[in-house]
mmCIF file of C-alpha atoms in Angstrom:
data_model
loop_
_atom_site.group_PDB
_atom_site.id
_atom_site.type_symbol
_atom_site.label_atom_id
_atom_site.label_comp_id
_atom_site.label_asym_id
_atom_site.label_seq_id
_atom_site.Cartn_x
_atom_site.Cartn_y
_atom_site.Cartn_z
ATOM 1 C CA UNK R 1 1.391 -19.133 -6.840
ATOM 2 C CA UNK R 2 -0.287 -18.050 -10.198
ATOM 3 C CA UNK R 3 -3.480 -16.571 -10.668
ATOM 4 C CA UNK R 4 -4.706 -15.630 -14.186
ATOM 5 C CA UNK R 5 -6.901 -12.725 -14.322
ATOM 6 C CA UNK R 6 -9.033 -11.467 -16.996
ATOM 7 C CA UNK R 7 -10.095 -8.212 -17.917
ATOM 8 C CA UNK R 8 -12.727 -7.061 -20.309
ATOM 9 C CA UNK R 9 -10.559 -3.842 -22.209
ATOM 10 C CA UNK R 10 -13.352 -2.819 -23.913
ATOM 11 C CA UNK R 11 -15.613 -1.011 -21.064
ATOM 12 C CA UNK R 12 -12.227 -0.236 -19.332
ATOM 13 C CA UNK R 13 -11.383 1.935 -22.290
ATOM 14 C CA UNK R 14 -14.842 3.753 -22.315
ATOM 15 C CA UNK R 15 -14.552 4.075 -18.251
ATOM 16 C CA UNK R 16 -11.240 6.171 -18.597
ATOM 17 C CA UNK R 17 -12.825 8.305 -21.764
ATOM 18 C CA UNK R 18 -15.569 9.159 -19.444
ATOM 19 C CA UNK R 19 -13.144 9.694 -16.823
ATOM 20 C CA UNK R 20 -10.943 12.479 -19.257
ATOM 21 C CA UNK R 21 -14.714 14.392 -19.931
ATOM 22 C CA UNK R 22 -15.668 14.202 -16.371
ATOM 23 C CA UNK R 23 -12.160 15.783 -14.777
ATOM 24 C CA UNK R 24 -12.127 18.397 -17.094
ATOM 25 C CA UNK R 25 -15.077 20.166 -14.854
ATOM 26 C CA UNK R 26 -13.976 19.477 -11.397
ATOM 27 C CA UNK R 27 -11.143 21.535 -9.522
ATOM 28 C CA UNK R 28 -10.824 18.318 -6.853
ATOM 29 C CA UNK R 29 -10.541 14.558 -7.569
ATOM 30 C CA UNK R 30 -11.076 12.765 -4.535
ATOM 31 C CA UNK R 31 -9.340 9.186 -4.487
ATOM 32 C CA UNK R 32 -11.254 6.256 -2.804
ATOM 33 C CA UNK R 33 -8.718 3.160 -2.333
ATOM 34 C CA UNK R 34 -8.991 0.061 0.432
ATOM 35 C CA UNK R 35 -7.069 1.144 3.546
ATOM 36 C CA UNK R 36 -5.858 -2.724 3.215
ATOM 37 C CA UNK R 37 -4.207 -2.251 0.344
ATOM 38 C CA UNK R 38 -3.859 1.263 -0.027
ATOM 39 C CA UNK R 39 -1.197 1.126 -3.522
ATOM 40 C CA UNK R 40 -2.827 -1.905 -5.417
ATOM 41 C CA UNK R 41 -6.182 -0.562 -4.645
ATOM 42 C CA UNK R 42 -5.261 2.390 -6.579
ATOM 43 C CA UNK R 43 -5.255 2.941 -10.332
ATOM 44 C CA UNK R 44 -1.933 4.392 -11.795
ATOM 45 C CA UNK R 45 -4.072 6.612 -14.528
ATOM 46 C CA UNK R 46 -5.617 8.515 -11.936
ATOM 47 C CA UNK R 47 -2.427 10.354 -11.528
ATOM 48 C CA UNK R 48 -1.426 11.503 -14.723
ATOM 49 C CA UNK R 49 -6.054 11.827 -15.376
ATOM 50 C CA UNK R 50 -5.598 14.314 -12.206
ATOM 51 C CA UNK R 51 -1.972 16.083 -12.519
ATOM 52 C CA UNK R 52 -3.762 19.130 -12.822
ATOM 53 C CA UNK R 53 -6.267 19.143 -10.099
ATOM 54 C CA UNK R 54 -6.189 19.369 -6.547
ATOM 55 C CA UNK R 55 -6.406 15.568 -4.518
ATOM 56 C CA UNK R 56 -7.271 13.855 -2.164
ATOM 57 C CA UNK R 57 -6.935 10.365 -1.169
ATOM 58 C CA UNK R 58 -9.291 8.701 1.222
ATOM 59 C CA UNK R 59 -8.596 5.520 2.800
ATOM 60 C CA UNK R 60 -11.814 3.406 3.027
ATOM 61 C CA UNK R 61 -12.808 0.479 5.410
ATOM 62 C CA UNK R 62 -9.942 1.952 7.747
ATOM 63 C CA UNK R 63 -11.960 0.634 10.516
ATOM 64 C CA UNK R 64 -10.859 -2.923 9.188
ATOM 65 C CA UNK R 65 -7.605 -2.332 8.329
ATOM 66 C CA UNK R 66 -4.436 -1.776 11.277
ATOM 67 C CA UNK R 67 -4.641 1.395 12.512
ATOM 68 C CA UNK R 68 -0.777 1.999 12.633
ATOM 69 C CA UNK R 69 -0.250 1.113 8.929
ATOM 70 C CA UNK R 70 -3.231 3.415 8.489
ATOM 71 C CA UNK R 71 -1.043 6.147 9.795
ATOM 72 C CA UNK R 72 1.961 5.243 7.804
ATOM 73 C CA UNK R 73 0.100 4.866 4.449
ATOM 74 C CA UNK R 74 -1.347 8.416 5.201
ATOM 75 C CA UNK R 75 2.208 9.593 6.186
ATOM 76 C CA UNK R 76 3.751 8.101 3.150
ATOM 77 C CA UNK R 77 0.784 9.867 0.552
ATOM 78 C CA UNK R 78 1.590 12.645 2.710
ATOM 79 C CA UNK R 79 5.145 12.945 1.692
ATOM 80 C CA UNK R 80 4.102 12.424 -2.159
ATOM 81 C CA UNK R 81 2.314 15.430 -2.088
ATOM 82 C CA UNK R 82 -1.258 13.775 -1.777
ATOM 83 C CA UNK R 83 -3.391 14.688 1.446
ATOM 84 C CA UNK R 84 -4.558 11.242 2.535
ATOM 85 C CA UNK R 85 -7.211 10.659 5.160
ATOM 86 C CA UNK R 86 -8.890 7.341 6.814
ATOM 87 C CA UNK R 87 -12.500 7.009 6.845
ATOM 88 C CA UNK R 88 -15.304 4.059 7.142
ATOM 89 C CA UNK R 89 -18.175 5.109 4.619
ATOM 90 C CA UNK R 90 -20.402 2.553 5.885
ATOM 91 C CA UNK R 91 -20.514 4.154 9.234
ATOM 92 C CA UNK R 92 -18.952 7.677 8.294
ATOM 93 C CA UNK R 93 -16.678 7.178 10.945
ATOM 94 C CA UNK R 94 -13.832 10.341 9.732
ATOM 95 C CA UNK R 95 -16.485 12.399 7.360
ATOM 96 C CA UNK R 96 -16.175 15.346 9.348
ATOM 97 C CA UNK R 97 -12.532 15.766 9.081
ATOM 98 C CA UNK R 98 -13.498 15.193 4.695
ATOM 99 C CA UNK R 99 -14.333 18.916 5.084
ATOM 100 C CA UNK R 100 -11.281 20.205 6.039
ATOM 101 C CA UNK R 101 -8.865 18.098 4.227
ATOM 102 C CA UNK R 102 -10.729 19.174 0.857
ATOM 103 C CA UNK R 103 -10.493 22.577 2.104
ATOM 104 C CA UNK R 104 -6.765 22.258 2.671
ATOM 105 C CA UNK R 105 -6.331 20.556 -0.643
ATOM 106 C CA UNK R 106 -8.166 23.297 -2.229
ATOM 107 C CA UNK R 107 -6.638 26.664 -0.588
ATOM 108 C CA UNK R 108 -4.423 27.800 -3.424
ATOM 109 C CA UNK R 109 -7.659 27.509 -6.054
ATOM 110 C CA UNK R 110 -9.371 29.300 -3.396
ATOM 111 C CA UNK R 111 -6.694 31.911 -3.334
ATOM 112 C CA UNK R 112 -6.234 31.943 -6.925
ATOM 113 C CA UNK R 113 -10.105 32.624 -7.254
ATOM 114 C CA UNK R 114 -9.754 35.712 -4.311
ATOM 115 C CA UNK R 115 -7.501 37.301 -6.391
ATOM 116 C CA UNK R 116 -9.027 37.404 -9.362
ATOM 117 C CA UNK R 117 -12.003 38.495 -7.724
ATOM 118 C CA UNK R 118 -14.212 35.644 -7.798
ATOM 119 C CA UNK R 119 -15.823 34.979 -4.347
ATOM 120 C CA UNK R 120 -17.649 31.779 -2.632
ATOM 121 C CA UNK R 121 -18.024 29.753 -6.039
ATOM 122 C CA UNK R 122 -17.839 26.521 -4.575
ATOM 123 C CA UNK R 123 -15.080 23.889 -4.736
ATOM 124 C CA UNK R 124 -15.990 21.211 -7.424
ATOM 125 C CA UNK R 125 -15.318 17.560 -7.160
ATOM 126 C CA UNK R 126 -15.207 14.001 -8.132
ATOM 127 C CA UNK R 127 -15.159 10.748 -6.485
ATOM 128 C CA UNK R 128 -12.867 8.582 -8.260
ATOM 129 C CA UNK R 129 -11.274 4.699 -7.370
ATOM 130 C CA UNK R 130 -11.771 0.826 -8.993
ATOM 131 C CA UNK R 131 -14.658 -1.387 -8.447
ATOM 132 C CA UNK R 132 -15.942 -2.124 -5.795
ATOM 133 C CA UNK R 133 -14.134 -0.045 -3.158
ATOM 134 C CA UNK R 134 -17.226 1.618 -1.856
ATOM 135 C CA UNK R 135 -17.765 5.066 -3.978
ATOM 136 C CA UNK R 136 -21.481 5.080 -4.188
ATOM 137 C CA UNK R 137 -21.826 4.582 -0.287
ATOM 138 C CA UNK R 138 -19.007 7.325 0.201
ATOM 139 C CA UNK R 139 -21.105 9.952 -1.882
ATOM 140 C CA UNK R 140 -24.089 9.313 0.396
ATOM 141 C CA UNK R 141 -22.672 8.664 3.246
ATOM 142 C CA UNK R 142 -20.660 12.363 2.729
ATOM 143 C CA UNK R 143 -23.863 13.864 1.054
ATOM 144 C CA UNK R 144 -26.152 12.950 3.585
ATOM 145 C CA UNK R 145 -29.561 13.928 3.129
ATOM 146 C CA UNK R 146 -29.064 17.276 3.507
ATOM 147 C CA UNK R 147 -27.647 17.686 0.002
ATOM 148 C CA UNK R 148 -29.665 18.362 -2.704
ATOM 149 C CA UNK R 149 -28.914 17.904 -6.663
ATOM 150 C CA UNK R 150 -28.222 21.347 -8.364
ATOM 151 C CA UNK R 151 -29.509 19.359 -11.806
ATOM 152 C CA UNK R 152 -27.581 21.122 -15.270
ATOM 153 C CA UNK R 153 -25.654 23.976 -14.936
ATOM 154 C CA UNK R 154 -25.305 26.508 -17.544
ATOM 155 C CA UNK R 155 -21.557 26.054 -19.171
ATOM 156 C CA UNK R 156 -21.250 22.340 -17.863
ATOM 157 C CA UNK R 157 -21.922 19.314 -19.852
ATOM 158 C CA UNK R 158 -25.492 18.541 -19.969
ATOM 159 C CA UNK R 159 -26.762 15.585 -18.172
ATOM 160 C CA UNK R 160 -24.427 15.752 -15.352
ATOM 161 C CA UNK R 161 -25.917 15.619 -11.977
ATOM 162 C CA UNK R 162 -24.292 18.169 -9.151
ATOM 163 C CA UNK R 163 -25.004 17.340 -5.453
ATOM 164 C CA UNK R 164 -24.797 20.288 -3.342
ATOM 165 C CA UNK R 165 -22.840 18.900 0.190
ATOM 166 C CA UNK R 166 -22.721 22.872 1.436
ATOM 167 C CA UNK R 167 -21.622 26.512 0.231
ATOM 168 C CA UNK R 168 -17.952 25.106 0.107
ATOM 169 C CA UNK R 169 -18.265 22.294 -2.137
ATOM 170 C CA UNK R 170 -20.657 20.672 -4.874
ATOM 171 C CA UNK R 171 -20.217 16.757 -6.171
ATOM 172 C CA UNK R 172 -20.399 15.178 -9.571
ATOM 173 C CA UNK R 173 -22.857 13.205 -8.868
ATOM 174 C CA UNK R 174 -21.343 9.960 -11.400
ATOM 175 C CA UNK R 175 -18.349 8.324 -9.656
ATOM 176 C CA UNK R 176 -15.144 7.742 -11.450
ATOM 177 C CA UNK R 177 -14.108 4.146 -12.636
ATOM 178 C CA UNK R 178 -10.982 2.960 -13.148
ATOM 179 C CA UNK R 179 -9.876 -0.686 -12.836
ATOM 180 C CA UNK R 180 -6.892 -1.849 -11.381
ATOM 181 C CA UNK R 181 -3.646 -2.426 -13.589
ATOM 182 C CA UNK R 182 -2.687 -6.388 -12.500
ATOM 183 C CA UNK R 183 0.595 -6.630 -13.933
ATOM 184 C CA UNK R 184 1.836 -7.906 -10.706
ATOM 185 C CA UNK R 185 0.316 -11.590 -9.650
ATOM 186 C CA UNK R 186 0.825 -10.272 -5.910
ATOM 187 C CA UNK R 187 -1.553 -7.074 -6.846
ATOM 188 C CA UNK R 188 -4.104 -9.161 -7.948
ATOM 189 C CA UNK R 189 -3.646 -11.955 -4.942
ATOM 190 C CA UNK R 190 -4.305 -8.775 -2.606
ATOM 191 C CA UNK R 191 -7.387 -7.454 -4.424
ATOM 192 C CA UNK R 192 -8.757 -10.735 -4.388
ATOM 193 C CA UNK R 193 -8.591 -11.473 -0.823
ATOM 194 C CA UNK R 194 -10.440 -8.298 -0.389
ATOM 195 C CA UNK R 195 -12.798 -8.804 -2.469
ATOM 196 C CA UNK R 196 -12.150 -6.158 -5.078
ATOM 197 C CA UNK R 197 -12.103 -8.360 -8.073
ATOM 198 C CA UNK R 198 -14.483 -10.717 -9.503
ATOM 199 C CA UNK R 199 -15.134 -13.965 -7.205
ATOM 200 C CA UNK R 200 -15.123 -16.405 -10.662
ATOM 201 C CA UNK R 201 -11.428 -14.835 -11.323
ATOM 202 C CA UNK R 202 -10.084 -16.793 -7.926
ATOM 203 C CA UNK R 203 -9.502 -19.979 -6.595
ATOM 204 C CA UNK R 204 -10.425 -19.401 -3.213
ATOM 205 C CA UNK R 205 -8.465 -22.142 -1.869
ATOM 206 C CA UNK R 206 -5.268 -20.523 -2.895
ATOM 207 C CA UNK R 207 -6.379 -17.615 -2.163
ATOM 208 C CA UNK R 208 -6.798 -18.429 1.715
ATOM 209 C CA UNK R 209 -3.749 -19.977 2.032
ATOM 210 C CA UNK R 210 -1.631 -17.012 1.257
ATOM 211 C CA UNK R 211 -4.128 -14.816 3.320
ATOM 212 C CA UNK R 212 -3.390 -17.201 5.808
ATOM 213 C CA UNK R 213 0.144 -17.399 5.567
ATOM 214 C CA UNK R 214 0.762 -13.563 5.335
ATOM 215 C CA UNK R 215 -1.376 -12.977 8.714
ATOM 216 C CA UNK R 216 0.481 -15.476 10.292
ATOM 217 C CA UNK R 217 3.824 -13.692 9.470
ATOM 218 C CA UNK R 218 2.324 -10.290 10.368
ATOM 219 C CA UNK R 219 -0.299 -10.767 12.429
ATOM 220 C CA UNK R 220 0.812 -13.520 15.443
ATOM 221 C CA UNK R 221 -1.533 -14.691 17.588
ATOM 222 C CA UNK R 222 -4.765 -13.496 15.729
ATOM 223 C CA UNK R 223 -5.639 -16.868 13.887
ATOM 224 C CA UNK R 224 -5.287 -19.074 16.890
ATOM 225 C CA UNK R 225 -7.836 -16.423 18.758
ATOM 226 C CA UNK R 226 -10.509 -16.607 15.939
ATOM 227 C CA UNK R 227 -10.112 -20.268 15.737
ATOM 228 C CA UNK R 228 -9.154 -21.958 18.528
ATOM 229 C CA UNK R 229 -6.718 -23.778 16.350
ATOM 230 C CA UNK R 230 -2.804 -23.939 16.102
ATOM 231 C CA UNK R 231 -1.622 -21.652 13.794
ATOM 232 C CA UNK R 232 1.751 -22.780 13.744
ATOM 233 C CA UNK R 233 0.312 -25.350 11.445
ATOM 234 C CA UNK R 234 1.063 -25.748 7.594
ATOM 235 C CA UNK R 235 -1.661 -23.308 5.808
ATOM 236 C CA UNK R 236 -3.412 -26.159 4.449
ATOM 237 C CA UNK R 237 -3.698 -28.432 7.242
ATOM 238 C CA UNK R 238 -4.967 -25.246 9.270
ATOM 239 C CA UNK R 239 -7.855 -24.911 6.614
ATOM 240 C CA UNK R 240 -8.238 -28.586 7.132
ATOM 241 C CA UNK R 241 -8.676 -27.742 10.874
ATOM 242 C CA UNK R 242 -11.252 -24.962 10.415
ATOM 243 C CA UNK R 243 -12.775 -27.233 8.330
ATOM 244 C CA UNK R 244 -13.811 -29.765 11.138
ATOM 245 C CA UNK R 245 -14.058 -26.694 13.657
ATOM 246 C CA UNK R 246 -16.939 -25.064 11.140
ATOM 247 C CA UNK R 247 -18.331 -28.887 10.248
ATOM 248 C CA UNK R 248 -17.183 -28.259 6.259
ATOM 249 C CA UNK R 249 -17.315 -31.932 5.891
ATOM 250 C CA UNK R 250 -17.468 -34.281 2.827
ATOM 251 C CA UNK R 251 -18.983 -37.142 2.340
ATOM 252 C CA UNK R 252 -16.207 -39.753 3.646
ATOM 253 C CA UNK R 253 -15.575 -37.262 6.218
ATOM 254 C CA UNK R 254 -12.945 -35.531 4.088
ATOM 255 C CA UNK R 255 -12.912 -31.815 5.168
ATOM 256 C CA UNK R 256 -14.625 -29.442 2.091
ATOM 257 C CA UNK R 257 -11.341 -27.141 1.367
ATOM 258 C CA UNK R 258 -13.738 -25.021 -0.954
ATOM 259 C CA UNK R 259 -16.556 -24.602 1.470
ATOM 260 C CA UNK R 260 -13.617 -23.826 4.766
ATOM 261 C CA UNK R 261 -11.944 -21.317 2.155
ATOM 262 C CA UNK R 262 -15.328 -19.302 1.482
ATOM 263 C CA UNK R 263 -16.064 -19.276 4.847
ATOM 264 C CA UNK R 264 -12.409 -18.129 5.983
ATOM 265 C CA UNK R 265 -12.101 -15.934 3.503
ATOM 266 C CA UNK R 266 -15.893 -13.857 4.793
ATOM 267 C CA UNK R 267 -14.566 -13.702 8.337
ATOM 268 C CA UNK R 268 -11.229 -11.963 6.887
ATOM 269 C CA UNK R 269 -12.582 -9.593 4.611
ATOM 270 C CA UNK R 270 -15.575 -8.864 7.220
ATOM 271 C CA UNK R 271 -12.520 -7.451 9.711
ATOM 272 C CA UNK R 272 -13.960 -10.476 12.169
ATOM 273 C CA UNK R 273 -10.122 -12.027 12.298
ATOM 274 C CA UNK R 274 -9.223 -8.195 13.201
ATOM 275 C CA UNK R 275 -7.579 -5.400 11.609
ATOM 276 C CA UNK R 276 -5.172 -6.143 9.159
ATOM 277 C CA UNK R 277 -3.740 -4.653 6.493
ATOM 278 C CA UNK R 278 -2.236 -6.461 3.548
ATOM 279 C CA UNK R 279 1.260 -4.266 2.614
ATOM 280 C CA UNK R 280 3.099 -1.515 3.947
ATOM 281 C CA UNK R 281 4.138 1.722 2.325
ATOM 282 C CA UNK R 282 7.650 1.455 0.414
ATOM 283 C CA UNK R 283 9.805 2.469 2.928
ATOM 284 C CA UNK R 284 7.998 0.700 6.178
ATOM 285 C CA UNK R 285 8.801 -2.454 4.644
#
């Protein structure tokens, strides 16, 4: 299956400039990616952008995505050196434990700052991940309404906007963006079935019927108990079905593949087929 996608390298270039100022203040870059696609969701740059800083990685939407891979992909960022935690912005289902993983991720700054005798300056940070992966509602969701912009600071880049979360930490207030490298046709499959990319840069067609054929490989039983249909069926005739089921009809009484893939493909990324999760770390496979 081929998908062409097309990227625009112009603003991507200016994103990751923006991105080199923007680290350069923060002690803490803190790594948004899809909990259903924890690796593709990511942006390779953001490694070698960060090398110096602390990190953490939060995965998002983990209320969507299977809660044992969950533990695995935070096991395997774990073991790379990268604290990794799973939240739900929306909801702020894991924010409190955000505290103390930054905290952790932080402690030898906040050593290095004891010794040399400077106390309680706060932890700095960005929020950093591709399009569409939920930043802006993470930075509100975590600041609250409790925060309150510090506005310039002397010695920091004017224009940039701090958000006070406590006496432990302050937030640039202008998340990092990075898009997605797509070398890989399977990357870009993934992203798309989440949603991550550009709906005009898809056949959604396709697109469900590899969604469909990967949760019927790793997620038995869960198709036939959203639809009421078979799903030992070929992919395509099983759209056909959910076609009729969802009265996606044609004139002719064909069933409307496009209109059954749209709708197929909202209940998946909505979490209403259940939680799945779209690849395992590298050595769970």
């Amino acid at each position: 299956m081929t998908m062409a996608y097309q990227w625009y390298p112009g603003h991507m270039t200016k994103a990751k400039r923006m991105m080199q100022e923007d680290i350069r203040l923060v002690d803490l870059v803190i790594e948004l990616t899809d909990a259903r696609a924890p690796q593709s969701g990511r942006n390779p740059d953001i490694d070698e952008l960060g090398k110096n800083k602390s990190r953490v990685i939060l995965l998002n939407k983990a209320d969507i995505a299977d809660e044992k891979q969950n533990r695995l992909w935070e096991d395997y960022f774990k073991s790379r050196g990268l604290l990794a935690a799973a939240v739900n912005s929306r909801t702020g289902a894991g924010m409190k434990k955000i505290q103390n993983v930054i905290m952790e991720a932080c402690r030898e700054k906040m050593e290095r700052d004891r010794k040399r005798g400077i106390l309680n300056r706060p932890v700095r940070a960005m929020v950093a991940g591709i399009p569409n992966v939920g930043k802006s509602t993470f930075i509100n969701s975590f600041a609250g309404k409790a925060c309150a912009k510090t506005g310039n600071r002397p010695g920091v880049t004017r224009g940039k906007q701090w958000i006070r979360l406590n006496k432990g930490v302050e937030l640039l207030d202008t998340p990092g963006i990075l898009w997605p490298k797509i070398d890989d046709p399977e990357v870009g499959q993934k992203l798309a079935a989440l949603g991550s990319i550009r709906e005009e840069l898809i056949q959604p067609e396709e697109l469900s019927l590899w969604v469909i054929a990967y949760i019927r490989e790793y997620y038995p039983g869960l198709l036939s108990a959203r639809f009421s249909i078979d799903e030992g069926k070929e992919p395509v005739v099983f759209l056909g079905e959910i076609a009729r089921v969802r009265g996606c009809i044609q004139k002719g009484g064909e069933p409307d593949y496009p209109k059954a893939a749209a709708l197929f493909l909202d209940d998946f990324r909505s979490g209403r087929i259940g939680r799945i999760t779209l690849e395992q770390p590298p050595h769970a496979e």
